[in-house]
mmCIF file of C-alpha atoms in Angstrom:
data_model
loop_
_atom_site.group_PDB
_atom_site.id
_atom_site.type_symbol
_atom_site.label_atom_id
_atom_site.label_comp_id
_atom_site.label_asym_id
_atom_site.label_seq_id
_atom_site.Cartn_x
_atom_site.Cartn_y
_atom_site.Cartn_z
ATOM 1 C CA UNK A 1119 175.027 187.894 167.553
ATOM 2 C CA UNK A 1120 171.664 186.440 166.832
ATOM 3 C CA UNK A 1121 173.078 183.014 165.700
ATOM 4 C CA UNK A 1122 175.815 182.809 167.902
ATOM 5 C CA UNK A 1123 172.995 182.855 170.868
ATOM 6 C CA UNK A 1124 170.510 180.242 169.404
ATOM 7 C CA UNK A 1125 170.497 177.041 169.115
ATOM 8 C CA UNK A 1126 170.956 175.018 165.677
ATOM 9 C CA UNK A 1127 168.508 172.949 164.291
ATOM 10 C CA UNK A 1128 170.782 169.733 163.953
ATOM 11 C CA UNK A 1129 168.843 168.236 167.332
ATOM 12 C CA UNK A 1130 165.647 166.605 164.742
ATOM 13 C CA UNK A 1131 165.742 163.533 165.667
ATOM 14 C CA UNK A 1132 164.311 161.638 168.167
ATOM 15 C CA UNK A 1133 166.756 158.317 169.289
ATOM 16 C CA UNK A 1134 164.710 155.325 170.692
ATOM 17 C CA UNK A 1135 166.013 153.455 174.058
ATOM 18 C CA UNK A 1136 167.278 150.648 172.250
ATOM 19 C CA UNK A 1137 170.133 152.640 170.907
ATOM 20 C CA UNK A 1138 171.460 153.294 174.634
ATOM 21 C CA UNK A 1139 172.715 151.095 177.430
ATOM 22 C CA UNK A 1140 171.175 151.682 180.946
ATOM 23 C CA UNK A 1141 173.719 152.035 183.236
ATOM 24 C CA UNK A 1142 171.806 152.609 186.265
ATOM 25 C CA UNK A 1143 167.946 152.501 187.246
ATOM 26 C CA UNK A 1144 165.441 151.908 185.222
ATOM 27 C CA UNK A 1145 163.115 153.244 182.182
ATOM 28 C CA UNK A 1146 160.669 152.655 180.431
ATOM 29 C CA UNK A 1147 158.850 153.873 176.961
ATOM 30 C CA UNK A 1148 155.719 154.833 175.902
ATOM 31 C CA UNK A 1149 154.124 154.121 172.403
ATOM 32 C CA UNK A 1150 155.007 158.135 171.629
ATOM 33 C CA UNK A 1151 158.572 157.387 171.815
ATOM 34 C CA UNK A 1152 158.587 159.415 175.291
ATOM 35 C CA UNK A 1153 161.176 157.566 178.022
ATOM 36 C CA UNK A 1154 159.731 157.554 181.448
ATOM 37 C CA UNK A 1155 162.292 157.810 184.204
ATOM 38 C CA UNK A 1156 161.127 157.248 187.736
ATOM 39 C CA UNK A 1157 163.955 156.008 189.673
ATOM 40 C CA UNK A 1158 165.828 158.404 192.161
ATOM 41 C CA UNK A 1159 169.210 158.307 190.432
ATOM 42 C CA UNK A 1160 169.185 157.061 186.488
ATOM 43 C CA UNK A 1161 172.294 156.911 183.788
ATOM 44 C CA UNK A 1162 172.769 155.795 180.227
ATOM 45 C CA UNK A 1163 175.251 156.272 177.859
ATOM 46 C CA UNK A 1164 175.393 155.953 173.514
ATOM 47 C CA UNK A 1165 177.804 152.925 173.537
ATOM 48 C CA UNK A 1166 177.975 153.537 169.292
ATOM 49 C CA UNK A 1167 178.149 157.201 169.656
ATOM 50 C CA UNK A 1168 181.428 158.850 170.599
ATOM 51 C CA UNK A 1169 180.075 162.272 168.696
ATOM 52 C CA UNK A 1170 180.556 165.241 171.139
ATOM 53 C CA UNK A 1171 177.015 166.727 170.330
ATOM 54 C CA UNK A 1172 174.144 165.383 172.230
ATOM 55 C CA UNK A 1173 170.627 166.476 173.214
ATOM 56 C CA UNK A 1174 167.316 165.581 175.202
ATOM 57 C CA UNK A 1175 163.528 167.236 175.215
ATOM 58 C CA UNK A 1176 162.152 166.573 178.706
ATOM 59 C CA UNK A 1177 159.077 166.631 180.815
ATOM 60 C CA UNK A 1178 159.603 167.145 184.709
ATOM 61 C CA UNK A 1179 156.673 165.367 186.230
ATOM 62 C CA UNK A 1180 157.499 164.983 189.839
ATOM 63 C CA UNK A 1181 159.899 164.510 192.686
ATOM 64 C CA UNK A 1182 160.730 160.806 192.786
ATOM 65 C CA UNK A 1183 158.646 158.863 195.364
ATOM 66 C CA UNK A 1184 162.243 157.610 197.355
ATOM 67 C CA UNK A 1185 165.147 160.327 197.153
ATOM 68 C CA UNK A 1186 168.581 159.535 197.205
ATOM 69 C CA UNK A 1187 170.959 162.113 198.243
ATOM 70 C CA UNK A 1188 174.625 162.351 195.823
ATOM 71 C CA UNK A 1189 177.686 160.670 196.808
ATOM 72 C CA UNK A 1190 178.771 163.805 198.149
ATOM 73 C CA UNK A 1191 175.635 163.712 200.271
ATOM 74 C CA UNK A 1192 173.808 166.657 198.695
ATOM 75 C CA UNK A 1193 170.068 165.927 197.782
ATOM 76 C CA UNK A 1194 169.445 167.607 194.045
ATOM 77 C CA UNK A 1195 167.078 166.963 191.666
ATOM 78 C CA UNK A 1196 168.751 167.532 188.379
ATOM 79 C CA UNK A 1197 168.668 166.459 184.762
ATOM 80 C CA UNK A 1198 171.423 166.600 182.664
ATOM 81 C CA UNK A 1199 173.705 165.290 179.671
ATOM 82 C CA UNK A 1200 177.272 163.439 180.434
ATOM 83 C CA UNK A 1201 180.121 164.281 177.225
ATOM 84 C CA UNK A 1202 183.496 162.326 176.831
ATOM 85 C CA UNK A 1203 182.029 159.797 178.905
ATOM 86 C CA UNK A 1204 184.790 156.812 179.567
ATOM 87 C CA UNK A 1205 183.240 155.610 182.585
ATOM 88 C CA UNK A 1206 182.058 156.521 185.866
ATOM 89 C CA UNK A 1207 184.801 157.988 187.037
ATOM 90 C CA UNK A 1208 186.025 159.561 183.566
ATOM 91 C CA UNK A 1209 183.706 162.383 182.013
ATOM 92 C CA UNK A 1210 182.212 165.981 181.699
ATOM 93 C CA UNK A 1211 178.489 166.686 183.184
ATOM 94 C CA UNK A 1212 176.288 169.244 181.846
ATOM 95 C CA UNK A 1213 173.383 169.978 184.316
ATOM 96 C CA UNK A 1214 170.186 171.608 185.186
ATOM 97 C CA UNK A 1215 169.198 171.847 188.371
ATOM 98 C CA UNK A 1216 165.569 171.765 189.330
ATOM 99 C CA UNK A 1217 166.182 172.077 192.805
ATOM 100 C CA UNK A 1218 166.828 173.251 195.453
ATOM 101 C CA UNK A 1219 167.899 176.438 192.783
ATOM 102 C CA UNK A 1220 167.902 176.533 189.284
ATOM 103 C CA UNK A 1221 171.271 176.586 187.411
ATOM 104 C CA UNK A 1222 173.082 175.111 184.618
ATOM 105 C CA UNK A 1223 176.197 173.543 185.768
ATOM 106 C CA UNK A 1224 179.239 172.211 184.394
ATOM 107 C CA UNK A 1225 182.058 169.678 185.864
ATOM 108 C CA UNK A 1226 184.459 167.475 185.120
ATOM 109 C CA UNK A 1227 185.016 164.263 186.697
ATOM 110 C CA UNK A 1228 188.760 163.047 186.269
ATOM 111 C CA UNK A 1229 190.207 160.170 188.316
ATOM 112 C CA UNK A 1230 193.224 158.053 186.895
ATOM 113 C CA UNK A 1231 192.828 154.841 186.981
ATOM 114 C CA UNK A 1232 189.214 154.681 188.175
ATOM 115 C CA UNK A 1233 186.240 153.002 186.769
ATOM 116 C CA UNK A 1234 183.575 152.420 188.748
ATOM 117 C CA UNK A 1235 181.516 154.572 191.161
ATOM 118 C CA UNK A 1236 182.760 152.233 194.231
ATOM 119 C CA UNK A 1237 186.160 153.477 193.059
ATOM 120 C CA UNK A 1238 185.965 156.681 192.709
ATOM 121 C CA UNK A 1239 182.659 157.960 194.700
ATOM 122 C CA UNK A 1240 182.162 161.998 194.444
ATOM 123 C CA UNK A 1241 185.926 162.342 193.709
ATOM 124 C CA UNK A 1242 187.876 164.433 191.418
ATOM 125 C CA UNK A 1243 185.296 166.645 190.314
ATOM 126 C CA UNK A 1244 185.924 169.989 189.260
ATOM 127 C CA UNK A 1245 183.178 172.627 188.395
ATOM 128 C CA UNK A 1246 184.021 174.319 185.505
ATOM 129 C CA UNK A 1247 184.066 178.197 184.833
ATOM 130 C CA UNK A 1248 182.648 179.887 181.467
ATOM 131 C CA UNK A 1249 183.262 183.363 179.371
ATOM 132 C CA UNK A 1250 179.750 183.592 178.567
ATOM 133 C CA UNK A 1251 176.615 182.321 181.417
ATOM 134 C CA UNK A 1252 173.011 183.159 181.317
ATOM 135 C CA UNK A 1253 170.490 182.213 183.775
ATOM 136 C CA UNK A 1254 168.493 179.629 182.395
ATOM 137 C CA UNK A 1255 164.364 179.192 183.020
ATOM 138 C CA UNK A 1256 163.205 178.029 186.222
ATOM 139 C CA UNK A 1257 161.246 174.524 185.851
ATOM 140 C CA UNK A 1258 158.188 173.862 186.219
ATOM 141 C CA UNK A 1259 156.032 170.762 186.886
ATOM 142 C CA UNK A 1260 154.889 169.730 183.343
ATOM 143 C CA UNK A 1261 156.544 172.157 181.394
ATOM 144 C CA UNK A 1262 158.656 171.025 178.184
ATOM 145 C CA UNK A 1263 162.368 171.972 178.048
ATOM 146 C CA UNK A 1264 165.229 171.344 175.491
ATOM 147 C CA UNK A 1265 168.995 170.767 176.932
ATOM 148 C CA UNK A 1266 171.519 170.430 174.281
ATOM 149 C CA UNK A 1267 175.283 170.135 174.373
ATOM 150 C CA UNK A 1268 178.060 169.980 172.044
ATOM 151 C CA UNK A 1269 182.186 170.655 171.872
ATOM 152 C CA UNK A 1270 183.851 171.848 169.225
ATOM 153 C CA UNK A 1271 187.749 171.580 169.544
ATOM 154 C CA UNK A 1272 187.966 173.059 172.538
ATOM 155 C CA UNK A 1273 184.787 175.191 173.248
ATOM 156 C CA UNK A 1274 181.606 173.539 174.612
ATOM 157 C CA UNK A 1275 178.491 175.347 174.126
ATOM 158 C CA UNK A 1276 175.402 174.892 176.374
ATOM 159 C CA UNK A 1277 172.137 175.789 174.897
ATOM 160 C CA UNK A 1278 168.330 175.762 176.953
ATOM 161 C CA UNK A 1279 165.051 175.686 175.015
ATOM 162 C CA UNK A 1280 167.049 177.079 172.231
ATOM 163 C CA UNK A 1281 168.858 179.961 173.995
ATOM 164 C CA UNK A 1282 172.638 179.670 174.553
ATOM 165 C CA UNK A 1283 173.375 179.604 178.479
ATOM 166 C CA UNK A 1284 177.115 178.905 178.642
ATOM 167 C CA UNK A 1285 180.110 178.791 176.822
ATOM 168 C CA UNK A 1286 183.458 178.329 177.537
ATOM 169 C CA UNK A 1287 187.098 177.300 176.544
ATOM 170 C CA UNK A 1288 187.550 173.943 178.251
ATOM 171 C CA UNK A 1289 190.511 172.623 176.564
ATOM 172 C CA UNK A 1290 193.031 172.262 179.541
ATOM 173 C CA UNK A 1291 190.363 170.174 181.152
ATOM 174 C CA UNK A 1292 189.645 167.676 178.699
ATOM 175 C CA UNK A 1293 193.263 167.287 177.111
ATOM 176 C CA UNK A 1294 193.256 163.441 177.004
ATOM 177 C CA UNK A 1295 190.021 162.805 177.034
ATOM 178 C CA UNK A 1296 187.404 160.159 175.046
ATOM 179 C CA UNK A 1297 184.427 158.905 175.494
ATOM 180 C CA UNK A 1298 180.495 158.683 174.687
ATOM 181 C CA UNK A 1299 177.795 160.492 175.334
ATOM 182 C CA UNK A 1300 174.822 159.873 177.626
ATOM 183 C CA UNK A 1301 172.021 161.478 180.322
ATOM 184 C CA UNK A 1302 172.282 161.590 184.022
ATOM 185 C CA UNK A 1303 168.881 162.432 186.204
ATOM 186 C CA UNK A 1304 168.381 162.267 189.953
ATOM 187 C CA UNK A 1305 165.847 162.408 192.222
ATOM 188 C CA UNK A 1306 162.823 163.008 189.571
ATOM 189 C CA UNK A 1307 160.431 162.259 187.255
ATOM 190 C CA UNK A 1308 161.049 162.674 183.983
ATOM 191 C CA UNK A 1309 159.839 161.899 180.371
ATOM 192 C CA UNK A 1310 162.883 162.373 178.098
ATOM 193 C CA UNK A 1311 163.008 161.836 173.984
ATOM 194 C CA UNK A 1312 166.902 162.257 172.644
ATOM 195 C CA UNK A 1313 167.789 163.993 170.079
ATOM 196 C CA UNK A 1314 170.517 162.817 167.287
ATOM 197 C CA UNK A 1315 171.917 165.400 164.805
ATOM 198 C CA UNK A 1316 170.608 165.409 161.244
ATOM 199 C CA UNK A 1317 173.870 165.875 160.065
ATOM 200 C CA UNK A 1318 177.166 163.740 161.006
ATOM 201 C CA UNK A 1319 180.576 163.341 159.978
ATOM 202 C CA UNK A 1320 181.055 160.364 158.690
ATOM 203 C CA UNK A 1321 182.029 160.739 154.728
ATOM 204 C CA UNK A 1322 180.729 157.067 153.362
ATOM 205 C CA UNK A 1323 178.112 154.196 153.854
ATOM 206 C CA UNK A 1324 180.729 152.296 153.963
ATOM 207 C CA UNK A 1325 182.614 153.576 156.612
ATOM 208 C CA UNK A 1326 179.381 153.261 158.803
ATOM 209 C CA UNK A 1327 178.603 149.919 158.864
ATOM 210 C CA UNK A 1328 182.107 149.420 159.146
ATOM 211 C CA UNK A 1329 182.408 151.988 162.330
ATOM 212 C CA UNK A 1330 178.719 150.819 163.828
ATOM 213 C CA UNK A 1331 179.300 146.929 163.633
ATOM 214 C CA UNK A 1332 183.130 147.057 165.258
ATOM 215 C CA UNK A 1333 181.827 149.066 167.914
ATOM 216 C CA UNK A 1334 178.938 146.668 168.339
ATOM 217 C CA UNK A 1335 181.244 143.857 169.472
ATOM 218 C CA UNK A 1336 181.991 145.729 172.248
ATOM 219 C CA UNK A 1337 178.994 147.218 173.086
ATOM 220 C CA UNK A 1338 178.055 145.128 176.310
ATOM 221 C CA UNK A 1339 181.618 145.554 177.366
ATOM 222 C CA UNK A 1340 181.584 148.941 177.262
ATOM 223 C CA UNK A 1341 177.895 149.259 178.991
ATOM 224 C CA UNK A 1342 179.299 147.342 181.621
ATOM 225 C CA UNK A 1343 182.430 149.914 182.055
ATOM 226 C CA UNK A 1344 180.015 152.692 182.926
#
């Protein structure tokens, strides 16, 4: 019961911001590898990662200095991690809300034929329900947190600062599905270092230059998609 409620140690790794593709806003780094986010609505995806396991250590700093409410006209200030990320209109969200409560929340986002957030705006989403929920801490101005994420088969499991949070079979949702996997933030301030697993599945050398340099081609195509 112990293991099955804590996170693993895979998350070691800190991944720089060259490795991602800014969708939308802007950020910057600092010499300690930290990413400084300070636009009211940020997202990046992995365009060379389509592994289903990602995770952030983050700072919140502040309330942005201009707030922009969601498309469904909401004002939240939330970080968060995006999963089977096709697109904009195409992917699974895994948030924590700062304010105005504190929750972990999970959606999916499914449109057919959609791309783009002009397309698609706040529709199609779908909050999603788990076996297993635990409130998660409240967050504090300056305080460090952990948010990681990963699905396996057909179970995602949610884990903050180390303690499992949610779980649940999500299967019938994401039947279909691929994609990469990236950060969403709105409406704060945030330093934010990734964190890659230690461990992959890959079985050769070879077959990772091979994988990393085909999806390279496409990179800027696919940064563009999102």
């Amino acid at each position: 019961l112990l293991s099955a409620c804590s996170a693993s140690s895979s998350h070691a790794n800190p991944k720089g911001l060259a490795s991602w593709c800014v969708t939308n806003g802007q950020i910057s780094t600092s010499n300690d590898d930290w990413l400084s986010i300070t636009a009211p609505s940020v997202r990046m995806i992995d365009p060379l990662n389509t592994t289903q396991h990602v995770g952030i250590k983050f700072r919140y700093i502040a309330p942005t200095d201009d707030s922009k409410p969601l498309a469904s006209g909401e004002l939240r200030r939330q970080i968060g991690l995006k999963l089977l990320a096709e697109n904009d209109c195409n992917l699974l969200y895994v948030m924590w809300h700062i304010q105005p409560n504190s929750a972990i929340s999970v959606s999916i986002k499914h449109n057919t034929g959609a791309k783009t957030h002009a397309e698609c705006r706040a529709d199609g989403y779908a909050t999603l329900t788990p076996y297993f929920k635990y409130e998660p801490p409240t967050i504090q101005s300056g305080e460090e947190h952990q948010l990681s994420a990963q699905i396996d088969d057909t179970q995602l499991s949610v884990f903050a600062d180390t303690q499992l949070v949610w779980r649940g079979d999500i299967g019938k949702h994401i039947e279909g599905m691929h994609g990469h996997v990236g950060l969403r933030s709105d409406n704060g301030q945030f330093e934010v270092k990734f964190l890659t697993p230690t461990q992959n599945d890959v079985t050769t050398t070879a077959q990772t230059i091979a994988s990393v340099k085909k999806q390279a081609e496409n990179e800027a195509l696919r940064c563009l998609n999102h």
